[in-house]
Short mmCIF file of N, CA and C in Angstrom, two decimals:
data_model
loop_
_atom_site.label_atom_id
_atom_site.label_comp_id
_atom_site.label_asym_id
_atom_site.label_seq_id
_atom_site.Cartn_x
_atom_site.Cartn_y
_atom_site.Cartn_z
N MET A 25 0.85 -1.18 0.00
CA MET A 25 0.00 0.00 0.00
C MET A 25 0.89 1.24 0.00
N SER A 26 0.60 2.18 -0.87
CA SER A 26 1.38 3.41 -0.91
C SER A 26 0.83 4.42 0.08
N ALA A 27 1.58 5.49 0.28
CA ALA A 27 1.17 6.53 1.21
C ALA A 27 -0.02 7.32 0.68
N ASP A 28 -0.35 7.14 -0.59
CA ASP A 28 -1.45 7.88 -1.19
C ASP A 28 -2.76 7.10 -1.21
N GLU A 29 -2.88 6.08 -0.38
CA GLU A 29 -4.10 5.28 -0.36
C GLU A 29 -4.71 5.26 1.03
N ALA A 30 -6.03 5.18 1.05
CA ALA A 30 -6.74 4.99 2.31
C ALA A 30 -6.41 3.60 2.83
N ARG A 31 -6.52 3.44 4.13
CA ARG A 31 -6.23 2.15 4.73
C ARG A 31 -7.51 1.50 5.22
N GLU A 32 -7.43 0.19 5.43
CA GLU A 32 -8.57 -0.50 6.02
C GLU A 32 -8.72 0.01 7.45
N LEU A 33 -9.93 0.42 7.78
CA LEU A 33 -10.21 0.94 9.11
C LEU A 33 -10.98 -0.10 9.91
N LEU A 34 -10.75 -0.12 11.20
CA LEU A 34 -11.40 -1.07 12.09
C LEU A 34 -12.18 -0.33 13.16
N LYS A 35 -13.32 -0.89 13.55
CA LYS A 35 -14.04 -0.34 14.69
C LYS A 35 -13.22 -0.64 15.94
N LEU A 36 -13.06 0.35 16.77
CA LEU A 36 -12.31 0.14 18.01
C LEU A 36 -12.93 -0.98 18.82
N SER A 37 -14.25 -1.08 18.82
CA SER A 37 -14.94 -2.12 19.59
C SER A 37 -14.67 -3.52 19.05
N ASP A 38 -14.20 -3.64 17.81
CA ASP A 38 -13.89 -4.95 17.23
C ASP A 38 -12.44 -5.36 17.46
N THR A 39 -11.69 -4.54 18.16
CA THR A 39 -10.29 -4.85 18.43
C THR A 39 -10.10 -5.02 19.94
N GLU A 40 -8.92 -5.40 20.30
CA GLU A 40 -8.59 -5.49 21.72
C GLU A 40 -7.86 -4.25 22.18
N GLN A 41 -7.83 -3.23 21.33
CA GLN A 41 -7.15 -1.98 21.66
C GLN A 41 -8.05 -1.09 22.51
N THR A 42 -7.42 -0.13 23.16
CA THR A 42 -8.13 0.89 23.92
C THR A 42 -7.59 2.23 23.47
N VAL A 43 -8.21 3.30 23.96
CA VAL A 43 -7.68 4.63 23.66
C VAL A 43 -6.37 4.80 24.42
N ALA A 44 -5.55 5.73 23.96
CA ALA A 44 -4.24 5.94 24.57
C ALA A 44 -4.37 6.31 26.04
N LEU A 45 -3.42 5.89 26.81
CA LEU A 45 -3.38 6.20 28.23
C LEU A 45 -3.50 7.71 28.43
N GLY A 46 -4.41 8.11 29.26
CA GLY A 46 -4.61 9.53 29.52
C GLY A 46 -5.62 10.19 28.60
N GLU A 47 -6.01 9.53 27.53
CA GLU A 47 -7.01 10.08 26.62
C GLU A 47 -8.39 9.58 27.02
N VAL A 48 -9.40 10.29 26.61
CA VAL A 48 -10.77 9.98 26.95
C VAL A 48 -11.38 9.06 25.90
N ASP A 49 -12.03 7.99 26.34
CA ASP A 49 -12.79 7.13 25.44
C ASP A 49 -14.14 7.81 25.26
N ILE A 50 -14.36 8.39 24.11
CA ILE A 50 -15.56 9.21 23.89
C ILE A 50 -16.76 8.42 23.36
N ARG A 51 -16.63 7.10 23.26
CA ARG A 51 -17.79 6.32 22.84
C ARG A 51 -18.91 6.50 23.85
N GLY A 52 -20.12 6.74 23.34
CA GLY A 52 -21.27 6.99 24.19
C GLY A 52 -21.49 8.47 24.49
N TYR A 53 -20.54 9.32 24.12
CA TYR A 53 -20.68 10.75 24.36
C TYR A 53 -21.69 11.34 23.37
N GLN A 54 -22.37 12.37 23.81
CA GLN A 54 -23.29 13.13 22.96
C GLN A 54 -22.47 14.02 22.04
N VAL A 55 -22.89 14.17 20.79
CA VAL A 55 -22.22 15.05 19.83
C VAL A 55 -23.09 16.27 19.60
N LYS A 56 -22.47 17.44 19.68
CA LYS A 56 -23.16 18.71 19.47
C LYS A 56 -22.55 19.42 18.27
N SER A 57 -23.42 20.03 17.47
CA SER A 57 -22.96 20.80 16.31
C SER A 57 -22.34 22.10 16.78
N ARG A 58 -21.78 22.85 15.86
CA ARG A 58 -21.17 24.13 16.22
C ARG A 58 -22.22 25.13 16.72
N ASP A 59 -23.51 24.86 16.39
CA ASP A 59 -24.60 25.71 16.86
C ASP A 59 -25.23 25.18 18.14
N GLY A 60 -24.65 24.11 18.71
CA GLY A 60 -25.16 23.55 19.96
C GLY A 60 -26.31 22.57 19.80
N GLU A 61 -26.62 22.19 18.57
CA GLU A 61 -27.70 21.23 18.34
C GLU A 61 -27.21 19.80 18.55
N ASP A 62 -28.10 18.94 19.05
CA ASP A 62 -27.77 17.53 19.22
C ASP A 62 -27.66 16.85 17.86
N ILE A 63 -26.58 16.10 17.69
CA ILE A 63 -26.36 15.33 16.46
C ILE A 63 -26.66 13.86 16.71
N GLY A 64 -26.25 13.35 17.85
CA GLY A 64 -26.43 11.95 18.19
C GLY A 64 -25.37 11.55 19.20
N LYS A 65 -25.18 10.24 19.34
CA LYS A 65 -24.16 9.72 20.26
C LYS A 65 -23.10 8.95 19.49
N ILE A 66 -21.88 9.03 19.99
CA ILE A 66 -20.79 8.31 19.34
C ILE A 66 -20.96 6.83 19.64
N GLN A 67 -21.20 6.09 18.58
CA GLN A 67 -21.41 4.66 18.70
C GLN A 67 -20.09 3.91 18.70
N ASP A 68 -19.15 4.37 17.88
CA ASP A 68 -17.85 3.70 17.82
C ASP A 68 -16.85 4.65 17.18
N LEU A 69 -15.60 4.24 17.21
CA LEU A 69 -14.49 4.98 16.61
C LEU A 69 -13.85 4.07 15.56
N LEU A 70 -13.58 4.63 14.39
CA LEU A 70 -12.87 3.87 13.36
C LEU A 70 -11.40 4.21 13.45
N ILE A 71 -10.60 3.18 13.61
CA ILE A 71 -9.17 3.41 13.78
C ILE A 71 -8.38 2.90 12.59
N ASP A 72 -7.26 3.54 12.40
CA ASP A 72 -6.27 3.15 11.40
C ASP A 72 -5.25 2.30 12.15
N PRO A 73 -5.26 0.99 11.96
CA PRO A 73 -4.38 0.13 12.75
C PRO A 73 -2.90 0.28 12.41
N VAL A 74 -2.57 0.87 11.27
CA VAL A 74 -1.17 1.06 10.91
C VAL A 74 -0.55 2.18 11.76
N ASP A 75 -1.26 3.30 11.86
CA ASP A 75 -0.76 4.45 12.62
C ASP A 75 -1.33 4.51 14.04
N ASN A 76 -2.23 3.57 14.38
CA ASN A 76 -2.90 3.58 15.69
C ASN A 76 -3.53 4.93 15.98
N ARG A 77 -4.31 5.41 15.03
CA ARG A 77 -5.00 6.70 15.16
C ARG A 77 -6.48 6.53 14.89
N VAL A 78 -7.28 7.29 15.61
CA VAL A 78 -8.70 7.36 15.31
C VAL A 78 -8.85 8.25 14.09
N ARG A 79 -9.59 7.79 13.10
CA ARG A 79 -9.78 8.56 11.86
C ARG A 79 -11.21 9.10 11.72
N PHE A 80 -12.21 8.32 12.20
CA PHE A 80 -13.60 8.73 12.05
C PHE A 80 -14.40 8.40 13.30
N LEU A 81 -15.45 9.18 13.51
CA LEU A 81 -16.45 8.91 14.54
C LEU A 81 -17.65 8.29 13.83
N ILE A 82 -18.23 7.27 14.41
CA ILE A 82 -19.51 6.75 13.92
C ILE A 82 -20.54 7.26 14.91
N VAL A 83 -21.44 8.13 14.44
CA VAL A 83 -22.42 8.78 15.31
C VAL A 83 -23.81 8.28 14.95
N ALA A 84 -24.50 7.72 15.95
CA ALA A 84 -25.86 7.20 15.76
C ALA A 84 -26.86 8.26 16.19
N SER A 85 -27.91 8.39 15.39
CA SER A 85 -28.97 9.36 15.72
C SER A 85 -30.32 8.81 15.29
N GLY A 86 -31.36 9.34 15.91
CA GLY A 86 -32.72 8.95 15.55
C GLY A 86 -33.05 7.55 15.99
N GLY A 87 -34.23 7.12 15.64
CA GLY A 87 -34.66 5.76 15.95
C GLY A 87 -35.18 5.60 17.36
N PHE A 88 -35.79 4.47 17.58
CA PHE A 88 -36.34 4.12 18.89
C PHE A 88 -35.93 2.69 19.18
N LEU A 89 -35.23 2.49 20.27
CA LEU A 89 -34.73 1.18 20.66
C LEU A 89 -33.87 0.55 19.55
N GLY A 90 -33.12 1.42 18.86
CA GLY A 90 -32.21 0.93 17.82
C GLY A 90 -32.85 0.74 16.47
N ILE A 91 -34.16 0.96 16.36
CA ILE A 91 -34.86 0.79 15.08
C ILE A 91 -34.87 2.14 14.36
N GLY A 92 -34.47 2.13 13.10
CA GLY A 92 -34.48 3.35 12.31
C GLY A 92 -33.30 4.26 12.59
N LYS A 93 -32.32 3.77 13.29
CA LYS A 93 -31.15 4.57 13.64
C LYS A 93 -30.32 4.85 12.39
N GLU A 94 -29.88 6.10 12.29
CA GLU A 94 -28.99 6.49 11.20
C GLU A 94 -27.58 6.63 11.77
N GLN A 95 -26.60 6.36 10.93
CA GLN A 95 -25.22 6.47 11.38
C GLN A 95 -24.48 7.46 10.48
N SER A 96 -23.90 8.46 11.11
CA SER A 96 -23.07 9.42 10.40
C SER A 96 -21.61 9.01 10.52
N PHE A 97 -20.85 9.39 9.55
CA PHE A 97 -19.44 9.05 9.43
C PHE A 97 -18.71 10.38 9.43
N ILE A 98 -18.13 10.78 10.56
CA ILE A 98 -17.57 12.12 10.71
C ILE A 98 -16.07 12.03 10.98
N PRO A 99 -15.25 12.73 10.17
CA PRO A 99 -13.81 12.72 10.42
C PRO A 99 -13.49 13.31 11.80
N VAL A 100 -12.48 12.78 12.46
CA VAL A 100 -12.08 13.30 13.77
C VAL A 100 -11.61 14.75 13.67
N ASP A 101 -11.27 15.18 12.47
CA ASP A 101 -10.83 16.56 12.26
C ASP A 101 -11.92 17.57 12.64
N ALA A 102 -13.16 17.13 12.72
CA ALA A 102 -14.27 18.02 13.07
C ALA A 102 -14.34 18.31 14.57
N VAL A 103 -13.66 17.53 15.39
CA VAL A 103 -13.74 17.70 16.85
C VAL A 103 -13.04 18.99 17.26
N THR A 104 -13.79 19.84 18.00
CA THR A 104 -13.23 21.10 18.49
C THR A 104 -13.10 21.12 20.01
N GLY A 105 -13.78 20.22 20.69
CA GLY A 105 -13.69 20.19 22.14
C GLY A 105 -14.39 18.98 22.72
N ILE A 106 -13.96 18.61 23.92
CA ILE A 106 -14.55 17.47 24.63
C ILE A 106 -14.82 17.89 26.06
N ASN A 107 -16.06 17.70 26.51
CA ASN A 107 -16.45 17.98 27.90
C ASN A 107 -16.68 16.66 28.61
N GLU A 108 -17.32 16.70 29.78
CA GLU A 108 -17.56 15.49 30.58
C GLU A 108 -18.20 14.36 29.80
N ASP A 109 -19.23 14.65 29.03
CA ASP A 109 -19.94 13.61 28.28
C ASP A 109 -20.40 14.13 26.92
N GLN A 110 -19.67 15.10 26.39
CA GLN A 110 -20.08 15.75 25.15
C GLN A 110 -18.87 16.04 24.27
N VAL A 111 -19.07 15.84 22.96
CA VAL A 111 -18.05 16.17 21.96
C VAL A 111 -18.62 17.27 21.08
N ASN A 112 -17.88 18.34 20.92
CA ASN A 112 -18.30 19.45 20.07
C ASN A 112 -17.57 19.34 18.73
N ILE A 113 -18.31 19.60 17.66
CA ILE A 113 -17.71 19.55 16.33
C ILE A 113 -17.99 20.86 15.59
N ASP A 114 -17.21 21.11 14.55
CA ASP A 114 -17.29 22.39 13.83
C ASP A 114 -18.23 22.35 12.62
N GLN A 115 -19.20 21.47 12.63
CA GLN A 115 -20.14 21.33 11.52
C GLN A 115 -21.56 21.63 11.99
N THR A 116 -22.43 22.00 11.05
CA THR A 116 -23.83 22.20 11.39
C THR A 116 -24.58 20.88 11.24
N ARG A 117 -25.71 20.81 11.89
CA ARG A 117 -26.56 19.61 11.80
C ARG A 117 -26.98 19.35 10.35
N GLU A 118 -27.32 20.42 9.63
CA GLU A 118 -27.76 20.30 8.25
C GLU A 118 -26.64 19.76 7.35
N HIS A 119 -25.42 20.22 7.59
CA HIS A 119 -24.31 19.76 6.77
C HIS A 119 -24.04 18.28 7.02
N ILE A 120 -24.12 17.86 8.26
CA ILE A 120 -23.92 16.45 8.60
C ILE A 120 -25.01 15.60 7.97
N ALA A 121 -26.24 16.10 7.97
CA ALA A 121 -27.37 15.35 7.39
C ALA A 121 -27.16 15.10 5.90
N GLY A 122 -26.42 15.98 5.21
CA GLY A 122 -26.17 15.82 3.78
C GLY A 122 -24.93 14.99 3.46
N ALA A 123 -24.22 14.53 4.48
CA ALA A 123 -22.99 13.76 4.27
C ALA A 123 -23.30 12.32 3.88
N PRO A 124 -22.34 11.65 3.26
CA PRO A 124 -22.53 10.21 2.99
C PRO A 124 -22.76 9.47 4.31
N GLN A 125 -23.75 8.59 4.33
CA GLN A 125 -24.03 7.77 5.51
C GLN A 125 -22.92 6.76 5.72
N TYR A 126 -22.72 6.36 6.96
CA TYR A 126 -21.73 5.33 7.27
C TYR A 126 -22.16 4.03 6.60
N ASP A 127 -21.25 3.43 5.85
CA ASP A 127 -21.49 2.15 5.20
C ASP A 127 -20.30 1.25 5.50
N PRO A 128 -20.48 0.25 6.38
CA PRO A 128 -19.34 -0.59 6.76
C PRO A 128 -18.70 -1.32 5.58
N GLU A 129 -19.46 -1.54 4.52
CA GLU A 129 -18.91 -2.22 3.35
C GLU A 129 -17.96 -1.31 2.56
N LEU A 130 -18.17 0.00 2.64
CA LEU A 130 -17.39 0.94 1.86
C LEU A 130 -16.40 1.76 2.68
N SER A 131 -16.52 1.71 4.01
CA SER A 131 -15.77 2.64 4.87
C SER A 131 -14.26 2.59 4.70
N SER A 132 -13.71 1.51 4.22
CA SER A 132 -12.27 1.43 4.05
C SER A 132 -11.82 1.68 2.61
N THR A 133 -12.73 2.04 1.73
CA THR A 133 -12.34 2.32 0.35
C THR A 133 -11.91 3.77 0.22
N GLN A 134 -10.92 4.00 -0.62
CA GLN A 134 -10.40 5.34 -0.80
C GLN A 134 -11.47 6.28 -1.38
N ALA A 135 -12.24 5.82 -2.35
CA ALA A 135 -13.26 6.67 -2.97
C ALA A 135 -14.30 7.13 -1.94
N TYR A 136 -14.73 6.22 -1.08
CA TYR A 136 -15.72 6.56 -0.07
C TYR A 136 -15.15 7.55 0.95
N GLN A 137 -13.94 7.27 1.43
CA GLN A 137 -13.33 8.18 2.39
C GLN A 137 -13.07 9.55 1.77
N GLU A 138 -12.65 9.58 0.51
CA GLU A 138 -12.44 10.87 -0.17
C GLU A 138 -13.74 11.65 -0.26
N ALA A 139 -14.86 10.96 -0.53
CA ALA A 139 -16.16 11.63 -0.60
C ALA A 139 -16.53 12.23 0.75
N VAL A 140 -16.25 11.49 1.82
CA VAL A 140 -16.56 12.00 3.17
C VAL A 140 -15.68 13.20 3.49
N TYR A 141 -14.37 13.06 3.29
CA TYR A 141 -13.47 14.19 3.55
C TYR A 141 -13.84 15.39 2.69
N GLY A 142 -14.17 15.15 1.43
CA GLY A 142 -14.56 16.23 0.54
C GLY A 142 -15.81 16.94 1.01
N HIS A 143 -16.80 16.17 1.47
CA HIS A 143 -18.04 16.77 1.96
C HIS A 143 -17.76 17.71 3.13
N TYR A 144 -16.88 17.30 4.02
CA TYR A 144 -16.58 18.10 5.21
C TYR A 144 -15.45 19.11 4.98
N ASN A 145 -14.87 19.12 3.78
CA ASN A 145 -13.78 20.04 3.43
C ASN A 145 -12.53 19.85 4.28
N TYR A 146 -12.15 18.60 4.50
CA TYR A 146 -10.91 18.28 5.20
C TYR A 146 -9.98 17.54 4.26
N MET A 147 -8.69 17.66 4.53
CA MET A 147 -7.69 16.93 3.77
C MET A 147 -7.67 15.47 4.26
N PRO A 148 -7.68 14.49 3.36
CA PRO A 148 -7.60 13.09 3.78
C PRO A 148 -6.28 12.80 4.51
N TYR A 149 -6.34 11.89 5.46
CA TYR A 149 -5.18 11.59 6.30
C TYR A 149 -4.01 10.98 5.54
N TRP A 150 -4.24 10.44 4.37
CA TRP A 150 -3.14 9.80 3.63
C TRP A 150 -2.44 10.77 2.69
N THR A 151 -2.89 12.02 2.62
CA THR A 151 -2.27 12.97 1.71
C THR A 151 -1.08 13.67 2.37
N SER A 152 -0.18 14.12 1.53
CA SER A 152 1.00 14.82 2.01
C SER A 152 0.60 16.12 2.70
N GLY A 153 1.18 16.37 3.84
CA GLY A 153 0.89 17.60 4.56
C GLY A 153 -0.25 17.50 5.56
N TYR A 154 -0.91 16.32 5.64
CA TYR A 154 -2.01 16.16 6.60
C TYR A 154 -1.47 16.26 8.03
N VAL A 155 -2.19 17.01 8.86
CA VAL A 155 -1.87 17.12 10.28
C VAL A 155 -3.12 16.77 11.07
N LEU A 156 -3.02 15.82 11.99
CA LEU A 156 -4.16 15.44 12.81
C LEU A 156 -4.52 16.60 13.73
N THR A 157 -5.76 17.07 13.61
CA THR A 157 -6.21 18.20 14.43
C THR A 157 -7.39 17.86 15.30
N GLY A 158 -8.01 16.72 15.08
CA GLY A 158 -9.19 16.34 15.85
C GLY A 158 -8.85 15.41 17.00
N TYR A 159 -9.84 14.71 17.49
CA TYR A 159 -9.67 13.79 18.60
C TYR A 159 -8.53 12.83 18.33
N PRO A 160 -7.64 12.59 19.22
CA PRO A 160 -7.64 13.02 20.61
C PRO A 160 -6.96 14.36 20.85
N PHE A 161 -6.74 15.14 19.81
CA PHE A 161 -6.11 16.44 19.95
C PHE A 161 -7.03 17.55 19.45
N PRO A 162 -8.16 17.80 20.13
CA PRO A 162 -9.09 18.81 19.65
C PRO A 162 -8.45 20.20 19.58
N ARG A 163 -8.95 20.97 18.62
CA ARG A 163 -8.44 22.34 18.44
C ARG A 163 -8.86 23.22 19.57
#
């Protein structure tokens, strides 16, 4: 695999890994838009096992008892702050609603990840000059 390709991503919950010592495991935290609107709860974190970095948040919203739940696929670059049980991101609810939905079959493909990064206007992590700015290092 070259440095110009997306990598296979794994759900943190499907591995035996944990978040780095001293960092907060934000799974289950509420996500708030930049306008303070509820987006949903972080269901899982997608990690890049090569660099041991979190690359995306999987955020569940809507539904009742798990029925009809939608899952958003949000780059960690959107994280601007973390409180006791809340993650703040720099996107609006409307913008997130228009993003590609999380699809576990496509989540590790370069085309799918490029579409997600493009929608949110972030540089993909595999491109030259990328600097991790989101969780666990919020701006």
